[in-house]
Amino acid sequence: MKLNPAQQEAVEYVTGPCLVLAGAGSGKTRVITNKIAHLILNCGYNARNIAAVTFTNKAAREMRERVNQTLPKGKGRGLIVSTFHTLGLEIIKKEIKTLGIKSGFSLFDDQDSMALLKELTEKTLQGDKDKLRLLQNQISNWKNDLVLPEQAKKHTTNNDEVFLAECYEKYNRLLAAYNAFDFDDLILVPTLLLKQNEQVRDRWQQRIRYLLVDEYQDTNSSQYELVKQIVGRRGLFTVVGDDDQSIYSWRGAKPQNLVKLGEDFTRLKLVKLEDNYRSCGRVLHAANILIANNPHVYDKKLKSNMEYGEILRVIVAKNEENEAERVVAELISHRFMKKTSYKDYAILYRGNHQARVFEKMLMTNRIPYKISGGQSFFARSEIKDIMAYLRVLVNPDDDNAFLRIVNVPRREIGPATLEKLGQYANMRHISMFAASFELGLEQQLTGKRLVNLQRFTRWLVELDDQSQRGEPLEAVRDLIKQSGYEEWLYETSPSGKAAEMRMKNVSQLFGWISGMLKGDEAECIEPMNLKEVVTRLTLREMMEQGNDEDEADQVQLMTLHASKGLEFPYVFMVGMEEGLLPHQTSIDEGSDEEERRLAYVGITRAQHELIFTMAKERRQFGELIKTEPSRFLHELPVDDLDWEVTKRKQSDEQRKEKGKAHVANLMSMLNK
Ligand SMILES: Nc1ncnc2c1ncn2[C@@H]1O[C@H](COP(=O)(O)OP(=O)(O)OP(=O)(O)O)[C@@H](O)[C@H]1O
Ligand SMILES: [Mg+2]
């Protein structure tokens, strides 16, 4: 693969710390993939001593693929390409003894952790959603800053803070009782362990001798500390990033970590890349002009290597339905004229809720599409159910999971039974699952209630035995069959078709499990046992979403956040309105810099053409609100934008009919 001289320099510098700081599309990610190959092929590194960290599972998968293509077969074996969280999980798993935790621990996603917080603040916050969210954020911030409950408690200045810190302490204690970690723990726990335990640190520094980090601008304090602990004094690493694409400050990301890197590693070599290979000149010009409105720590230049390209259009639609209609009509005719594929198009938006009308319009027109994020595969109730079964199977202490499935499908184990069971378990300080076997429970529960409950838990024990006997796949298959889940889906779904769809999702999940147990899933280094599979799936569930049929020819729908690092020939940036982009909260807070960076990320995803759209009216909380064009549209260079002038005289009805006719016309052209 060809590289320019600056990229080449970054790839070949392997004797010390290296930072590549450059704008979008300048080939930073390409530097990382080429450097991995260079380290293995020309510098004598064994692949298993190299780790590359990226931000999403999708990016990790792509990176691994790209590296494998450049290496002779087998040379990439053992290479770690993962997200920060998967790397953290890997460290926890390998150091489970040192950490003194039971294997088969659970991972709690945001919803699980919220359920826990709700439980422990039942009396104080009484389910107040805003306050609960505030508490959850504060705990997350503490964890991201490596602050433990004791330290948090020490630094309180008022009663509110004392309350938050105490909740944090209780929350962590509950997590431990459930033998569970939350998302932020996956970084916090390994980082503190490496920091405090020299032996463990040595072990990991021996294992990972060269570290590469993509999208470095989005690392938070705990992630940065993890990097520091792994590279140690040797300081052999390459990180690449772009401060203008820092869009995760709400998760504690600190672009200042770029500056800190220079202070912490004084030998740091800085490489700047100034050629953009992705976007046409006009797209790049617009992006550069927009981002110039933000203050800059580093001076960066970026010039296009492509032609200047088509004018950037702004489509002004009447309302959100009309916006979706227009985008889909544009897409159909464009595809017809240019003979492109559906997967060449991306529709990018600020918030997941914006996706729905586009989804509907695409479906109506039979256009294949894929939504990344949003209602993810793992958020579907059937997947949550089966995952809960699996979680109980590998970690019977997981009361949350137990409660989710104890009566799904219905087993006549009612709330009164569960309440009694819960009380007894609490008294004995054991899990509900364990409590169900104790003789003492007979005083609380009698007759049929106890029989039903124990039939259920005994059945789980049998499945676990089967799995332990070396038949994990059969155990999972039996679990799904014997639970009667399929029949239950047919009974409870709104239609047979819906039940069928849901069962298809369950089969998909089963397929993944089977692949992981055999070790043929992309992210597997070797076959996994059922415990590992469940933790890995939970992580997939937390990180990202979905059943990634990357190869399929589908229009891509995703949030601006999820589009980071990706590129598409044709991009629609929709909902370009004040209140959406920039988001209302940032307007209220009087700071739009991060939103501008988000717009910059969106614009720089486009390779050939970029179309902005907005709706003049939008429904908000059931009311129709008049909107204003996004300030970012006004910041773009006037000569590069073509604002569509709306013809006022057309009535709504006429417009609607015309839009429909247009789409129908195009479809018939295509079908000929
Ligand atoms: N030297 C080069 N010659 C030709 N094409 C290149 C070169 N370097 C990178 N590219 C191509 O340019 C595009 C952008 O590269 P890449 O994704 O690595 O950029 P990036 O800096 O990581 O972008 P982002 O900031 O959006 O993550 C890719 O299609 C890549 O293959
Ligand atoms: Mg990149």
XYZ file of C-alpha atoms and ligand atoms in Angstrom:
704
model
C 0.000 0.000 0.000
C 1.317 3.406 -0.968
C 2.209 5.941 1.689
C 3.343 9.549 1.410
C 6.672 10.605 2.956
C 5.141 11.876 6.209
C 3.154 8.660 6.655
C 6.254 6.662 5.824
C 8.173 8.551 8.489
C 5.514 7.780 11.093
C 5.494 4.114 10.137
C 9.263 3.700 10.212
C 9.877 5.478 13.501
C 9.831 2.570 15.937
C 12.382 3.431 18.593
C 10.322 5.770 20.754
C 6.919 7.319 21.400
C 5.192 8.748 18.353
C 2.164 10.992 17.920
C 0.496 11.492 14.568
C -1.663 14.551 14.708
C -3.642 15.285 11.607
C -7.015 16.215 10.215
C -9.752 13.961 8.932
C -9.041 11.614 6.060
C -5.308 12.210 6.104
C -4.506 8.516 6.480
C -3.954 8.220 10.232
C -5.712 4.895 10.464
C -3.761 3.756 7.445
C -0.544 4.610 9.305
C -1.647 2.328 12.135
C -2.423 -0.664 9.925
C 0.751 -0.259 7.896
C 2.809 0.171 11.015
C 1.555 -3.086 12.478
C 2.635 -4.858 9.292
C 5.982 -3.050 9.355
C 6.648 -4.057 12.965
C 5.946 -7.699 12.184
C 7.585 -7.977 8.795
C 10.601 -5.702 9.171
C 11.287 -5.171 12.857
C 11.151 -8.707 14.197
C 8.046 -8.231 16.350
C 5.874 -11.221 17.039
C 2.238 -10.334 16.327
C 1.247 -11.400 19.809
C 3.382 -8.662 21.305
C 1.505 -5.922 19.496
C -1.796 -4.392 20.508
C -3.854 -1.881 18.552
C -6.712 -0.120 20.266
C -9.588 1.604 18.485
C -12.922 2.986 19.530
C -15.635 0.792 18.099
C -15.958 -2.909 17.383
C -16.636 -2.084 13.765
C -13.348 -0.183 13.497
C -11.505 -3.003 15.264
C -12.894 -5.554 12.841
C -11.949 -3.437 9.846
C -8.462 -2.923 11.165
C -7.865 -6.592 11.749
C -9.052 -7.343 8.241
C -6.787 -4.722 6.706
C -3.764 -5.988 8.632
C -4.469 -9.594 7.695
C -4.576 -8.620 4.054
C -1.072 -7.189 4.208
C 0.480 -10.078 6.111
C 1.372 -13.583 4.934
C -1.023 -16.188 6.322
C -0.574 -16.934 10.001
C 1.759 -13.992 10.633
C -0.971 -12.031 12.347
C -1.821 -14.725 14.880
C -2.168 -13.446 18.438
C -2.277 -9.796 17.424
C -4.571 -7.866 19.729
C -6.878 -5.506 17.868
C -9.642 -4.359 20.120
C -11.462 -1.545 21.785
C -10.194 -0.138 25.075
C -12.986 -1.957 26.862
C -12.258 -5.328 25.301
C -8.599 -4.951 26.205
C -9.598 -4.087 29.767
C -11.839 -7.131 29.890
C -9.015 -9.305 28.607
C -6.734 -8.064 31.403
C -9.392 -8.637 34.067
C -10.001 -12.163 32.792
C -6.339 -13.081 32.841
C -5.779 -11.521 36.266
C -8.855 -12.875 37.902
C -6.868 -14.623 40.649
C -4.887 -11.538 41.585
C -8.077 -9.521 41.658
C -9.647 -12.113 43.924
C -12.927 -12.330 42.054
C -14.995 -15.306 41.023
C -14.835 -16.319 37.388
C -18.007 -15.991 35.353
C -18.557 -12.425 36.507
C -21.290 -10.395 34.847
C -21.052 -7.184 32.912
C -23.725 -4.633 33.684
C -24.794 -2.310 30.927
C -26.227 1.163 31.518
C -29.702 -0.216 32.067
C -28.559 -2.811 34.585
C -26.539 -0.264 36.479
C -29.497 2.117 36.492
C -31.662 -0.649 37.948
C -29.113 -1.060 40.708
C -29.020 2.656 41.462
C -32.782 2.769 41.521
C -32.849 -0.053 44.010
C -30.409 1.553 46.394
C -32.010 4.994 46.248
C -35.566 3.745 46.449
C -36.266 5.716 49.604
C -34.224 8.814 48.867
C -34.659 9.582 45.176
C -37.920 7.700 44.751
C -37.328 6.958 41.115
C -36.704 10.594 40.083
C -35.269 10.024 36.617
C -33.278 13.246 36.328
C -31.638 12.796 39.675
C -30.892 9.159 38.961
C -29.243 10.097 35.697
C -27.196 12.744 37.451
C -26.052 10.165 39.969
C -25.174 7.684 37.244
C -23.154 10.332 35.387
C -21.335 11.397 38.518
C -20.337 7.822 39.303
C -19.201 7.360 35.741
C -17.131 10.563 35.920
C -15.503 9.418 39.123
C -14.629 6.097 37.601
C -13.267 7.736 34.473
C -11.067 9.913 36.638
C -9.915 6.880 38.643
C -11.524 8.197 41.809
C -12.642 5.443 44.202
C -15.527 5.833 46.678
C -13.225 6.521 49.639
C -11.522 9.360 47.786
C -14.829 10.699 46.527
C -16.101 10.775 50.101
C -13.036 12.600 51.343
C -13.444 15.458 48.910
C -17.058 16.322 49.467
C -17.955 19.895 50.356
C -21.713 19.786 50.842
C -24.553 17.420 51.660
C -25.443 16.725 48.050
C -21.925 15.582 47.357
C -21.876 13.445 50.467
C -25.059 11.779 49.277
C -23.625 11.092 45.820
C -20.394 9.700 47.226
C -22.261 7.434 49.615
C -24.407 6.129 46.793
C -21.237 5.470 44.835
C -19.883 3.417 47.710
C -23.077 1.394 48.063
C -23.323 0.937 44.330
C -19.835 -0.531 44.136
C -20.593 -2.811 47.063
C -23.723 -4.059 45.344
C -21.813 -4.648 42.123
C -19.343 -6.758 44.054
C -22.194 -8.688 45.644
C -23.565 -9.451 42.209
C -20.078 -10.417 41.093
C -20.430 -7.825 38.375
C -18.585 -4.969 36.693
C -20.036 -1.986 34.936
C -18.783 -0.469 31.702
C -16.391 2.008 33.320
C -14.928 -0.702 35.572
C -13.523 -2.377 32.497
C -10.957 0.416 32.311
C -10.764 1.441 35.968
C -10.139 -2.013 37.417
C -7.261 -3.092 35.135
C -5.703 0.373 35.247
C -5.556 0.458 39.030
C -4.328 -3.117 39.105
C -1.480 -2.380 36.721
C -0.651 0.749 38.638
C -0.518 -0.950 42.020
C 0.861 -4.377 41.246
C 4.349 -4.492 39.827
C 4.220 -8.157 38.923
C 1.055 -7.787 36.927
C 2.440 -4.675 35.272
C 5.596 -6.537 34.258
C 3.547 -9.353 32.848
C 1.510 -7.037 30.623
C 4.491 -4.982 29.599
C 6.108 -8.223 28.481
C 3.004 -9.245 26.602
C 2.341 -5.905 24.901
C 5.627 -4.546 23.661
C 4.221 -2.152 21.151
C 0.932 -0.304 21.530
C -0.991 1.628 18.888
C -4.034 3.789 19.589
C -6.442 5.188 17.000
C -8.752 8.171 17.693
C -6.560 9.131 20.598
C -8.358 12.476 21.062
C -11.291 10.604 22.579
C -9.452 8.864 25.400
C -10.426 9.833 28.915
C -8.189 9.990 31.973
C -8.490 6.347 32.930
C -7.810 5.201 29.381
C -4.783 7.434 29.175
C -3.503 6.031 32.439
C -4.004 2.501 31.087
C -1.897 3.416 28.058
C 0.801 4.803 30.340
C 0.851 1.705 32.517
C 1.134 -0.619 29.548
C 3.883 1.224 27.723
C 5.796 1.937 30.922
C 9.175 3.601 30.750
C 9.965 1.920 27.464
C 7.417 4.190 25.816
C 7.105 2.246 22.610
C 3.826 3.386 21.137
C 2.127 5.226 18.322
C -1.030 7.170 18.891
C -2.941 8.983 16.183
C -5.645 11.568 16.583
C -7.270 14.803 15.598
C -8.257 17.328 18.251
C -10.941 18.672 15.908
C -12.730 15.344 16.062
C -12.963 15.114 19.817
C -16.651 14.377 20.417
C -16.765 12.430 23.641
C -16.105 15.030 26.318
C -19.442 13.970 27.836
C -17.835 10.630 28.545
C -14.826 12.249 30.116
C -12.659 12.378 26.989
C -9.921 14.934 27.310
C -8.346 16.309 24.153
C -5.769 17.856 26.519
C -4.410 14.315 26.729
C -2.756 15.198 23.434
C -0.821 17.972 25.147
C -0.165 15.838 28.212
C 1.432 13.199 26.078
C 4.182 15.630 25.126
C 4.765 16.476 28.784
C 4.775 12.875 29.987
C 6.963 11.582 27.174
C 9.544 14.195 26.424
C 11.062 12.209 23.575
C 7.725 12.196 21.789
C 8.061 12.444 18.039
C 5.324 14.486 16.415
C 4.326 13.770 12.837
C 1.786 15.875 10.986
C -0.021 14.719 7.872
C -1.338 17.377 5.549
C -2.769 15.553 2.560
C -6.338 14.416 2.566
C -7.109 11.403 0.401
C -10.749 11.025 1.202
C -12.826 14.021 0.230
C -13.135 16.215 -2.805
C -11.792 19.769 -2.501
C -15.120 21.403 -1.854
C -16.071 19.133 1.035
C -12.678 19.650 2.604
C -12.784 23.415 2.079
C -16.173 23.604 3.765
C -14.964 21.473 6.672
C -11.851 23.595 7.150
C -13.807 26.870 7.104
C -16.306 25.509 9.623
C -13.764 24.244 12.110
C -11.722 27.453 11.879
C -14.454 28.948 14.101
C -13.177 26.862 17.003
C -10.054 27.804 18.964
C -7.044 25.636 18.214
C -4.206 24.296 20.293
C -2.347 22.902 17.342
C -1.974 24.442 13.955
C -3.033 21.996 11.274
C -3.239 22.209 7.524
C -5.136 19.911 5.247
C -5.320 19.966 1.481
C -7.257 17.766 -0.857
C -5.688 15.483 -3.384
C -8.899 15.144 -5.320
C -10.894 17.273 -7.754
C -12.957 20.173 -6.402
C -16.261 18.354 -6.797
C -19.963 19.108 -6.925
C -21.648 21.974 -5.137
C -22.975 21.140 -1.641
C -26.743 21.288 -1.671
C -29.068 22.316 1.123
C -32.538 20.828 0.833
C -35.180 22.646 2.819
C -38.145 20.370 3.447
C -41.506 21.304 4.823
C -41.530 18.905 7.725
C -39.759 15.774 8.859
C -41.781 13.354 6.732
C -41.125 15.509 3.725
C -37.432 15.604 4.620
C -37.258 11.813 4.618
C -39.256 11.660 1.408
C -36.874 14.071 -0.300
C -33.773 12.251 0.871
C -35.102 8.927 -0.349
C -36.167 10.404 -3.699
C -32.723 11.972 -4.138
C -31.089 8.714 -3.253
C -33.137 6.690 -5.729
C -32.570 9.035 -8.633
C -28.901 9.521 -7.819
C -28.339 5.814 -7.670
C -30.100 5.392 -10.978
C -28.084 8.122 -12.715
C -24.699 7.193 -11.295
C -25.160 3.429 -11.247
C -23.969 3.255 -7.660
C -24.803 0.802 -4.877
C -26.992 1.408 -1.840
C -24.036 0.988 0.485
C -22.397 4.062 -1.065
C -24.895 6.265 0.777
C -24.970 7.288 4.390
C -27.660 9.198 6.231
C -26.173 10.853 9.301
C -28.095 12.445 12.139
C -27.500 13.892 15.586
C -29.815 11.665 17.637
C -31.149 8.157 17.265
C -34.759 9.335 17.463
C -34.320 11.025 14.073
C -33.848 7.669 12.366
C -37.404 6.461 12.560
C -38.974 8.472 9.723
C -36.078 7.676 7.415
C -36.398 4.043 8.265
C -40.079 4.111 7.462
C -39.561 5.859 4.152
C -36.803 3.466 3.117
C -38.936 0.505 4.044
C -41.912 1.840 2.098
C -39.704 2.132 -0.943
C -38.139 -1.279 -0.411
C -34.655 0.085 -0.080
C -32.330 -2.088 2.000
C -30.784 -0.220 4.898
C -28.872 -0.800 8.056
C -29.013 1.218 11.245
C -25.928 1.212 13.418
C -26.691 1.896 17.040
C -30.204 2.836 18.026
C -32.521 -0.078 18.582
C -29.703 -2.494 18.574
C -29.827 -6.199 18.232
C -29.015 -6.582 21.900
C -31.709 -4.148 22.974
C -34.420 -6.447 21.592
C -36.356 -8.103 24.342
C -35.925 -11.645 23.001
C -32.149 -11.192 22.964
C -32.189 -9.668 26.426
C -34.164 -12.680 27.644
C -31.825 -15.272 26.195
C -28.811 -13.308 27.369
C -30.299 -13.237 30.862
C -30.687 -17.025 30.766
C -27.063 -17.361 29.773
C -25.939 -14.922 32.418
C -27.681 -16.899 35.136
C -26.239 -20.087 33.759
C -22.639 -18.863 34.025
C -23.141 -16.697 37.089
C -26.005 -17.848 39.319
C -25.368 -14.860 41.593
C -26.710 -12.469 38.972
C -30.051 -11.646 40.577
C -30.975 -9.098 37.913
C -30.733 -11.664 35.175
C -32.489 -14.230 37.354
C -35.416 -11.926 37.931
C -35.726 -11.161 34.235
C -36.281 -14.751 33.230
C -37.641 -16.563 36.250
C -41.135 -16.175 34.844
C -40.423 -15.883 31.129
C -42.035 -18.002 29.775
C -44.657 -18.099 32.510
C -43.939 -20.688 35.195
C -46.409 -19.541 37.772
C -43.751 -18.079 39.961
C -45.515 -14.937 41.073
C -44.376 -11.690 42.727
C -45.298 -12.945 46.190
C -43.035 -15.969 45.756
C -40.236 -13.785 44.501
C -40.622 -11.347 47.325
C -40.326 -14.141 49.868
C -37.380 -15.585 48.039
C -35.741 -12.143 47.930
C -36.227 -11.583 51.653
C -34.790 -14.959 52.478
C -31.815 -14.451 50.155
C -31.129 -11.066 51.720
C -31.250 -12.468 55.195
C -28.807 -15.193 54.275
C -26.646 -12.882 52.139
C -26.833 -15.198 49.189
C -28.253 -14.938 45.706
C -31.881 -15.754 44.944
C -30.777 -18.680 42.853
C -28.759 -20.168 45.699
C -31.547 -19.431 48.162
C -34.022 -21.465 46.143
C -32.253 -24.667 47.195
C -32.082 -24.038 50.918
C -34.198 -26.055 53.239
C -34.934 -23.071 55.433
C -36.899 -21.579 52.608
C -39.654 -24.062 53.289
C -40.856 -21.920 56.131
C -41.392 -19.033 53.766
C -42.689 -20.901 50.767
C -44.804 -23.964 50.614
C -46.494 -26.364 48.275
C -46.806 -25.584 44.641
C -44.917 -22.328 44.882
C -41.773 -24.002 46.097
C -42.147 -26.857 43.631
C -42.435 -24.492 40.669
C -39.472 -22.472 41.791
C -37.247 -25.448 42.439
C -38.227 -27.144 39.222
C -36.920 -24.086 37.461
C -33.638 -23.736 39.347
C -32.930 -27.478 39.207
C -33.397 -27.387 35.484
C -30.786 -24.616 35.284
C -28.396 -26.706 37.340
C -28.847 -29.598 34.923
C -28.086 -27.348 32.006
C -24.997 -26.078 33.775
C -23.872 -29.667 34.405
C -24.339 -30.457 30.769
C -22.289 -27.439 29.797
C -19.558 -28.346 32.303
C -19.453 -31.874 30.906
C -18.136 -30.427 27.685
C -21.408 -29.956 25.902
C -21.944 -26.213 26.144
C -23.496 -25.874 22.704
C -25.998 -28.634 23.421
C -26.772 -27.000 26.755
C -27.609 -23.708 25.055
C -29.700 -25.467 22.445
C -31.603 -27.387 25.129
C -32.052 -24.213 27.108
C -33.831 -22.541 24.230
C -35.879 -25.633 23.400
C -36.827 -26.845 26.840
C -37.688 -23.408 28.169
C -40.582 -23.311 25.716
C -39.400 -19.893 24.652
C -40.444 -20.256 21.027
C -44.004 -21.238 21.865
C -44.140 -18.375 24.310
C -42.999 -15.934 21.609
C -45.811 -17.095 19.367
C -48.289 -16.652 22.203
C -47.175 -13.194 23.162
C -46.097 -11.506 19.909
C -48.586 -9.290 18.100
C -48.440 -11.495 15.006
C -47.000 -14.758 13.759
C -44.692 -12.759 11.528
C -43.373 -10.767 14.483
C -42.765 -13.974 16.450
C -40.923 -15.420 13.495
C -38.683 -12.346 13.244
C -37.932 -12.545 16.929
C -37.111 -16.229 16.741
C -34.788 -15.444 13.848
C -32.889 -13.085 16.128
C -32.592 -15.817 18.712
C -31.139 -18.133 16.046
C -28.688 -15.448 15.043
C -27.520 -15.208 18.632
C -27.247 -18.974 18.812
C -25.127 -18.865 15.647
C -22.691 -16.449 17.266
C -22.460 -18.525 20.410
C -21.764 -21.612 18.380
C -19.079 -19.757 16.386
C -17.376 -18.474 19.514
C -17.416 -21.863 21.215
C -15.660 -23.238 18.158
C -13.355 -20.233 17.882
C -14.362 -19.188 14.378
C -15.839 -15.787 15.111
C -13.723 -12.877 13.860
C -12.766 -11.632 17.301
C -11.728 -15.034 18.677
C -8.114 -15.905 19.111
C -9.018 -19.425 20.222
C -12.169 -21.409 21.108
C -13.908 -20.040 24.159
C -15.806 -21.656 26.982
C -19.374 -20.653 27.716
C -18.402 -18.198 30.432
C -16.095 -16.387 28.086
C -18.691 -16.373 25.361
C -21.243 -14.772 27.637
C -18.902 -12.047 28.850
C -17.804 -11.380 25.312
C -21.368 -11.147 24.058
C -22.307 -8.826 26.882
C -19.425 -6.637 25.892
C -20.545 -6.654 22.266
C -23.931 -5.697 23.524
C -22.540 -2.812 25.502
C -20.214 -1.527 22.842
C -22.265 -1.660 19.779
C -24.914 -2.915 18.341
C -25.888 -5.087 15.931
C -25.694 -7.663 13.539
C -23.086 -6.351 11.223
C -23.608 -7.436 7.743
C -20.906 -5.130 6.509
C -20.775 -6.659 3.085
C -24.468 -6.322 2.333
C -25.632 -3.632 -0.068
C -27.540 -1.399 2.302
C -27.926 2.324 2.860
C -26.120 3.183 6.095
C -27.970 5.067 8.817
C -26.144 6.188 11.914
C -25.525 8.987 14.337
C -22.702 11.432 13.751
C -20.947 9.922 16.761
C -21.059 6.444 15.272
C -19.724 7.661 11.919
C -16.330 8.599 13.320
C -13.435 7.083 11.361
C -15.690 5.849 8.520
C -16.104 7.138 4.973
C -18.872 7.054 2.356
C -19.019 8.234 -1.261
C -22.314 10.111 -0.739
C -23.483 11.585 2.519
C -26.759 13.138 3.630
C -26.462 15.181 6.807
C -30.048 15.550 7.918
C -31.780 17.701 10.513
C -29.429 20.654 10.074
C -31.370 22.820 12.483
C -30.765 24.843 15.603
C -31.680 22.648 18.551
C -30.732 19.457 16.755
C -27.229 20.364 15.565
C -26.101 22.180 17.646
C -28.059 20.217 20.203
C -30.377 22.199 22.446
C -28.436 21.371 25.608
C -25.250 22.844 24.166
C -27.168 25.982 23.146
C -28.537 26.222 26.666
C -25.074 25.807 28.085
C -23.749 28.481 25.746
C -21.002 26.366 24.222
C -21.168 24.986 20.728
C -17.579 23.923 20.113
C -18.117 20.213 20.577
C -21.188 20.346 18.348
C -19.116 22.096 15.689
C -16.576 19.291 15.902
C -19.425 16.842 15.489
C -20.531 18.667 12.334
C -16.902 18.581 11.183
C -16.792 14.816 11.717
C -19.993 14.436 9.681
C -18.874 16.601 6.770
C -15.492 14.902 6.532
C -17.087 11.450 6.120
C -18.116 12.408 2.573
C -15.911 11.449 -0.326
C -17.672 12.811 -3.428
C -20.940 14.504 -2.597
C -22.577 15.955 0.463
C -26.179 17.069 0.835
C -27.546 18.867 3.884
C -31.221 18.730 4.689
C -33.508 20.430 7.184
C -37.209 20.589 7.938
C -38.932 23.941 8.392
C -41.274 22.444 10.939
C -40.665 19.594 13.299
C -42.767 17.807 15.850
C -41.501 18.152 19.373
C -43.345 16.678 22.325
C -46.450 16.444 20.164
C -46.289 20.080 19.058
C -45.266 21.491 15.703
C -42.321 23.817 16.144
C -40.913 26.182 13.536
C -37.196 25.625 13.123
C -34.178 27.725 12.224
C -31.359 26.539 9.966
C -28.316 25.366 11.886
C -25.753 28.080 12.558
C -23.210 25.718 11.052
C -24.870 26.028 7.632
C -24.369 29.782 7.859
C -20.735 29.300 8.750
C -20.009 27.312 5.591
C -18.580 29.155 2.559
C -21.465 30.757 0.651
C -20.023 29.963 -2.773
C -19.896 26.242 -2.070
C -23.503 25.965 -0.928
C -26.582 25.784 -3.076
C -29.639 26.602 -0.965
C -32.759 25.247 -2.469
C -35.325 27.949 -2.908
C -38.725 26.668 -1.911
C -41.667 27.440 -4.115
C -44.217 28.932 -1.785
C -47.204 28.723 -4.029
C -47.418 24.963 -4.041
C -49.925 23.719 -1.537
C -48.996 21.024 0.934
C -51.180 18.513 -0.779
C -49.710 19.220 -4.177
C -46.252 18.911 -2.752
C -47.017 15.627 -1.096
C -48.609 14.193 -4.215
C -45.739 15.371 -6.340
C -43.201 13.831 -3.985
C -45.041 10.511 -4.013
C -45.398 10.557 -7.791
C -41.703 11.304 -8.108
C -40.744 8.317 -6.003
C -43.216 6.036 -7.814
C -41.901 7.205 -11.146
C -38.338 6.484 -10.200
C -39.199 3.097 -8.805
C -40.910 2.122 -12.025
C -37.884 3.317 -13.981
C -35.674 1.156 -11.824
C -37.847 -1.890 -12.076
C -37.945 -1.821 -15.847
N -0.956 7.636 0.971
C -2.190 7.388 0.570
N -2.470 7.279 -0.744
C -3.727 7.040 -1.175
N -4.795 6.897 -0.374
C -4.590 7.002 0.962
C -3.296 7.253 1.492
N -3.425 7.305 2.844
C -4.716 7.097 3.128
N -5.438 6.908 2.019
C -6.887 6.685 1.914
O -7.536 7.846 2.398
C -8.726 7.520 3.120
C -8.666 8.086 4.524
O -7.672 7.382 5.282
P -7.855 7.044 6.818
O -9.186 6.480 7.055
O -6.667 6.297 7.235
O -7.813 8.547 7.388
P -7.911 9.031 8.882
O -6.891 10.118 9.038
O -7.811 7.885 9.778
O -9.366 9.676 8.901
P -10.300 9.969 10.179
O -9.709 11.183 10.844
O -11.621 10.261 9.601
O -10.246 8.760 11.041
C -8.811 6.014 3.087
O -9.672 5.643 2.024
C -7.398 5.572 2.828
O -7.330 4.319 2.204
Mg -9.155 7.103 11.198
